[in-house]
mmCIF file of C-alpha atoms in Angstrom:
data_model
loop_
_atom_site.group_PDB
_atom_site.id
_atom_site.type_symbol
_atom_site.label_atom_id
_atom_site.label_comp_id
_atom_site.label_asym_id
_atom_site.label_seq_id
_atom_site.Cartn_x
_atom_site.Cartn_y
_atom_site.Cartn_z
ATOM 1 C CA MET A 248 -12.146 45.773 3.658
ATOM 2 C CA ASN A 249 -13.836 48.357 1.377
ATOM 3 C CA TYR A 250 -15.515 48.720 -1.911
ATOM 4 C CA GLY A 251 -15.169 50.426 -4.304
ATOM 5 C CA GLU A 252 -18.801 50.220 -6.430
ATOM 6 C CA ILE A 253 -21.890 47.899 -6.484
ATOM 7 C CA LYS A 254 -23.495 47.928 -10.325
ATOM 8 C CA LEU A 255 -26.759 46.792 -9.781
ATOM 9 C CA ASN A 256 -29.003 45.019 -12.912
ATOM 10 C CA ASP A 257 -25.172 44.542 -14.753
ATOM 11 C CA ILE A 258 -25.138 42.642 -17.722
ATOM 12 C CA ALA A 259 -21.095 42.866 -19.006
ATOM 13 C CA ASN A 260 -19.742 39.844 -15.543
ATOM 14 C CA GLY A 261 -21.183 37.424 -15.983
ATOM 15 C CA GLU A 262 -24.312 35.640 -17.678
ATOM 16 C CA GLY A 263 -27.841 37.070 -17.123
ATOM 17 C CA VAL A 264 -28.748 40.360 -15.101
ATOM 18 C CA ARG A 265 -25.631 39.782 -11.988
ATOM 19 C CA THR A 266 -24.982 42.485 -8.992
ATOM 20 C CA SER A 267 -21.258 42.945 -9.119
ATOM 21 C CA LEU A 268 -19.592 44.287 -5.915
ATOM 22 C CA PHE A 269 -15.367 46.431 -6.897
ATOM 23 C CA VAL A 270 -14.337 45.196 -3.869
ATOM 24 C CA SER A 271 -11.125 47.909 -3.202
ATOM 25 C CA GLY A 272 -6.701 46.675 -2.751
ATOM 26 C CA CYS A 273 -5.233 45.231 -5.789
ATOM 27 C CA ARG A 274 -1.006 45.172 -5.944
ATOM 28 C CA HIS A 275 -0.933 43.747 -9.111
ATOM 29 C CA HIS A 276 -1.080 46.687 -10.555
ATOM 30 C CA CYS A 277 -1.775 45.077 -13.770
ATOM 31 C CA LYS A 278 -0.765 47.774 -16.929
ATOM 32 C CA ASN A 279 -3.327 48.662 -18.945
ATOM 33 C CA CYS A 280 -6.461 48.159 -15.710
ATOM 34 C CA PHE A 281 -10.067 49.335 -15.938
ATOM 35 C CA ASN A 282 -10.126 50.448 -12.410
ATOM 36 C CA GLN A 283 -6.861 51.436 -11.055
ATOM 37 C CA GLN A 284 -8.234 54.016 -8.215
ATOM 38 C CA THR A 285 -9.787 50.191 -6.496
ATOM 39 C CA TRP A 286 -5.615 49.153 -5.870
ATOM 40 C CA ASP A 287 -5.871 51.545 -2.570
ATOM 41 C CA PHE A 288 -6.989 49.266 -0.283
ATOM 42 C CA GLY A 289 -8.597 52.544 0.725
ATOM 43 C CA PHE A 290 -10.443 53.411 -1.508
ATOM 44 C CA GLY A 291 -14.464 53.835 -1.162
ATOM 45 C CA GLU A 292 -16.296 53.243 1.784
ATOM 46 C CA ALA A 293 -16.271 50.596 3.993
ATOM 47 C CA PHE A 294 -18.032 47.445 3.604
ATOM 48 C CA THR A 295 -20.340 46.891 6.818
ATOM 49 C CA GLU A 296 -23.973 44.387 7.117
ATOM 50 C CA ASN A 297 -25.531 47.767 5.747
ATOM 51 C CA THR A 298 -24.179 47.272 2.151
ATOM 52 C CA MET A 299 -24.680 42.808 2.482
ATOM 53 C CA LYS A 300 -27.855 43.848 3.356
ATOM 54 C CA GLU A 301 -28.292 46.064 0.273
ATOM 55 C CA ILE A 302 -26.225 43.037 -2.132
ATOM 56 C CA PHE A 303 -28.981 41.013 -0.526
ATOM 57 C CA ASP A 304 -31.694 42.973 -1.103
ATOM 58 C CA SER A 305 -30.837 43.904 -4.416
ATOM 59 C CA VAL A 306 -30.298 39.560 -5.586
ATOM 60 C CA GLU A 307 -34.199 39.067 -4.176
ATOM 61 C CA PRO A 308 -35.601 39.148 -7.644
ATOM 62 C CA ALA A 309 -36.171 36.303 -9.952
ATOM 63 C CA TRP A 310 -34.589 38.078 -12.597
ATOM 64 C CA ILE A 311 -30.961 38.266 -10.853
ATOM 65 C CA ASN A 312 -28.826 35.549 -11.405
ATOM 66 C CA GLY A 313 -26.738 36.817 -8.849
ATOM 67 C CA LEU A 314 -23.333 38.313 -7.880
ATOM 68 C CA SER A 315 -20.007 38.998 -9.113
ATOM 69 C CA LEU A 316 -16.954 39.758 -7.757
ATOM 70 C CA LEU A 317 -14.460 41.900 -9.453
ATOM 71 C CA GLY A 318 -12.106 44.631 -8.302
ATOM 72 C CA GLY A 319 -9.577 45.736 -6.920
ATOM 73 C CA GLU A 320 -8.820 42.146 -6.081
ATOM 74 C CA PRO A 321 -11.270 39.918 -4.332
ATOM 75 C CA PHE A 322 -8.564 36.845 -3.330
ATOM 76 C CA GLU A 323 -5.842 39.446 -2.364
ATOM 77 C CA PRO A 324 -5.650 37.725 1.611
ATOM 78 C CA GLU A 325 -7.682 41.253 3.232
ATOM 79 C CA ASN A 326 -10.592 40.943 1.462
ATOM 80 C CA GLN A 327 -10.960 37.062 1.469
ATOM 81 C CA LYS A 328 -11.085 37.152 5.634
ATOM 82 C CA VAL A 329 -14.439 39.599 4.814
ATOM 83 C CA LEU A 330 -15.507 37.781 1.478
ATOM 84 C CA LEU A 331 -15.449 33.784 2.972
ATOM 85 C CA PRO A 332 -18.167 34.979 5.679
ATOM 86 C CA PHE A 333 -20.005 37.062 3.108
ATOM 87 C CA LEU A 334 -20.416 34.526 0.738
ATOM 88 C CA ILE A 335 -21.460 31.854 3.180
ATOM 89 C CA MET A 336 -24.138 33.777 3.786
ATOM 90 C CA PHE A 337 -25.160 34.540 -0.031
ATOM 91 C CA LYS A 338 -24.792 31.294 -0.740
ATOM 92 C CA GLU A 339 -27.113 30.076 2.418
ATOM 93 C CA ARG A 340 -29.620 32.244 1.021
ATOM 94 C CA PHE A 341 -30.033 31.763 -2.564
ATOM 95 C CA PRO A 342 -28.337 28.325 -3.714
ATOM 96 C CA LYS A 343 -29.603 28.740 -7.181
ATOM 97 C CA LYS A 344 -28.032 31.861 -7.581
ATOM 98 C CA THR A 345 -24.211 31.928 -9.459
ATOM 99 C CA ILE A 346 -21.598 34.199 -7.810
ATOM 100 C CA TRP A 347 -18.903 34.603 -10.618
ATOM 101 C CA CYS A 348 -14.706 35.850 -9.546
ATOM 102 C CA TYR A 349 -12.326 37.921 -11.628
ATOM 103 C CA SER A 350 -9.575 37.552 -10.146
ATOM 104 C CA GLY A 351 -5.164 37.805 -10.904
ATOM 105 C CA PHE A 352 -4.613 35.281 -9.334
ATOM 106 C CA THR A 353 -4.455 31.963 -11.494
ATOM 107 C CA TYR A 354 -6.694 29.020 -10.076
ATOM 108 C CA GLU A 355 -3.129 27.338 -8.962
ATOM 109 C CA GLU A 356 -2.554 30.315 -6.701
ATOM 110 C CA ILE A 357 -5.475 30.428 -5.736
ATOM 111 C CA ILE A 358 -5.589 26.524 -3.968
ATOM 112 C CA GLY A 359 -1.562 26.759 -3.609
ATOM 113 C CA LYS A 360 -0.408 24.691 -6.549
ATOM 114 C CA VAL A 361 1.761 27.866 -7.533
ATOM 115 C CA GLU A 362 2.886 29.518 -4.654
ATOM 116 C CA SER A 363 1.419 32.949 -3.799
ATOM 117 C CA ARG A 364 -0.131 35.091 -0.974
ATOM 118 C CA ALA A 365 -3.643 34.572 -2.491
ATOM 119 C CA HIS A 366 -3.798 31.186 -1.372
ATOM 120 C CA THR A 367 -4.144 31.414 2.345
ATOM 121 C CA ASN A 368 -5.754 28.819 4.979
ATOM 122 C CA ILE A 369 -9.442 30.050 4.028
ATOM 123 C CA SER A 370 -8.977 30.764 -0.096
ATOM 124 C CA GLU A 371 -9.667 27.364 -1.036
ATOM 125 C CA GLU A 372 -13.367 27.264 0.963
ATOM 126 C CA MET A 373 -13.983 30.203 -0.420
ATOM 127 C CA LEU A 374 -13.119 29.006 -3.679
ATOM 128 C CA SER A 375 -15.380 26.322 -3.583
ATOM 129 C CA LEU A 376 -18.554 28.896 -3.225
ATOM 130 C CA ILE A 377 -17.333 30.808 -6.405
ATOM 131 C CA ASP A 378 -19.522 28.903 -9.516
ATOM 132 C CA ILE A 379 -17.022 31.147 -12.561
ATOM 133 C CA LEU A 380 -13.570 31.777 -12.099
ATOM 134 C CA VAL A 381 -12.112 34.474 -14.606
ATOM 135 C CA ASP A 382 -8.918 33.675 -13.555
ATOM 136 C CA GLY A 383 -5.029 35.685 -14.516
ATOM 137 C CA ARG A 384 -3.521 39.053 -15.060
ATOM 138 C CA PHE A 385 -5.088 41.952 -17.754
ATOM 139 C CA VAL A 386 -2.117 41.899 -20.082
ATOM 140 C CA GLU A 387 -2.182 44.435 -22.164
ATOM 141 C CA GLU A 388 -0.256 42.560 -24.979
ATOM 142 C CA LYS A 389 -2.580 39.758 -25.292
ATOM 143 C CA LYS A 390 -5.633 42.052 -24.628
ATOM 144 C CA ASP A 391 -9.151 40.647 -27.240
ATOM 145 C CA ILE A 392 -12.108 43.291 -27.205
ATOM 146 C CA SER A 393 -13.792 40.161 -28.710
ATOM 147 C CA LEU A 394 -13.580 37.462 -25.413
ATOM 148 C CA VAL A 395 -16.589 37.083 -24.196
ATOM 149 C CA PHE A 396 -15.802 37.813 -19.688
ATOM 150 C CA ARG A 397 -12.569 38.720 -20.692
ATOM 151 C CA GLY A 398 -10.260 41.219 -20.645
ATOM 152 C CA SER A 399 -7.090 39.200 -22.678
ATOM 153 C CA SER A 400 -6.313 35.728 -24.101
ATOM 154 C CA ASN A 401 -4.505 34.447 -21.237
ATOM 155 C CA GLN A 402 -7.818 34.614 -18.838
ATOM 156 C CA ARG A 403 -9.678 31.686 -18.346
ATOM 157 C CA VAL A 404 -13.207 31.043 -17.504
ATOM 158 C CA ILE A 405 -13.773 28.450 -15.378
ATOM 159 C CA ASP A 406 -15.934 25.992 -13.842
ATOM 160 C CA VAL A 407 -14.821 26.099 -10.215
ATOM 161 C CA GLN A 408 -17.735 23.523 -9.387
ATOM 162 C CA LYS A 409 -17.117 21.217 -12.266
ATOM 163 C CA THR A 410 -13.096 21.749 -12.274
ATOM 164 C CA LEU A 411 -13.473 20.701 -7.962
ATOM 165 C CA GLU A 412 -15.432 17.493 -8.681
ATOM 166 C CA ALA A 413 -12.513 16.268 -11.443
ATOM 167 C CA GLY A 414 -9.946 17.315 -9.827
ATOM 168 C CA GLU A 415 -8.612 18.822 -13.583
ATOM 169 C CA ILE A 416 -9.136 22.734 -14.678
ATOM 170 C CA VAL A 417 -13.283 22.946 -16.687
ATOM 171 C CA LEU A 418 -13.576 25.282 -18.615
ATOM 172 C CA HIS A 419 -17.009 27.086 -18.499
ATOM 173 C CA ILE A 420 -16.589 29.511 -22.312
ATOM 174 C CA GLU A 421 -13.266 28.777 -24.448
#
């Protein structure tokens, strides 16, 4: 897997101060995507053990709230294979820090309720490690700059852990 950027001390992509990892590779190709260069799976640099160490070191301070995954598309099957073991290590090392994930896939597509390439033999395990999922493709016609942590009104900010517990979608932010 490649990544396009790591943003340290990011306050735009989740609650609090975070480290944001922008993975490469996305087949959605949303109209007016803010990060089109990351559509290419080969864009950026290889995600290595040194990359993981850099991210772990960056979230070590107590004032860092956690990690945000963006893209590109974290739930492209190729990216899931690399992100799952990374997220397992992250949660073991930082159990009190949160993981936010921005995906063009819906929650229903990730869990296989709606057919999608995002639903793989590891997608639900990866989802179980995420605290907040901002789901759904960016839709230019539904763009709304007043929305918190999302770009278009079709997107949802889902509390994944409460959703898994309740067996139905629980929104973190309306």
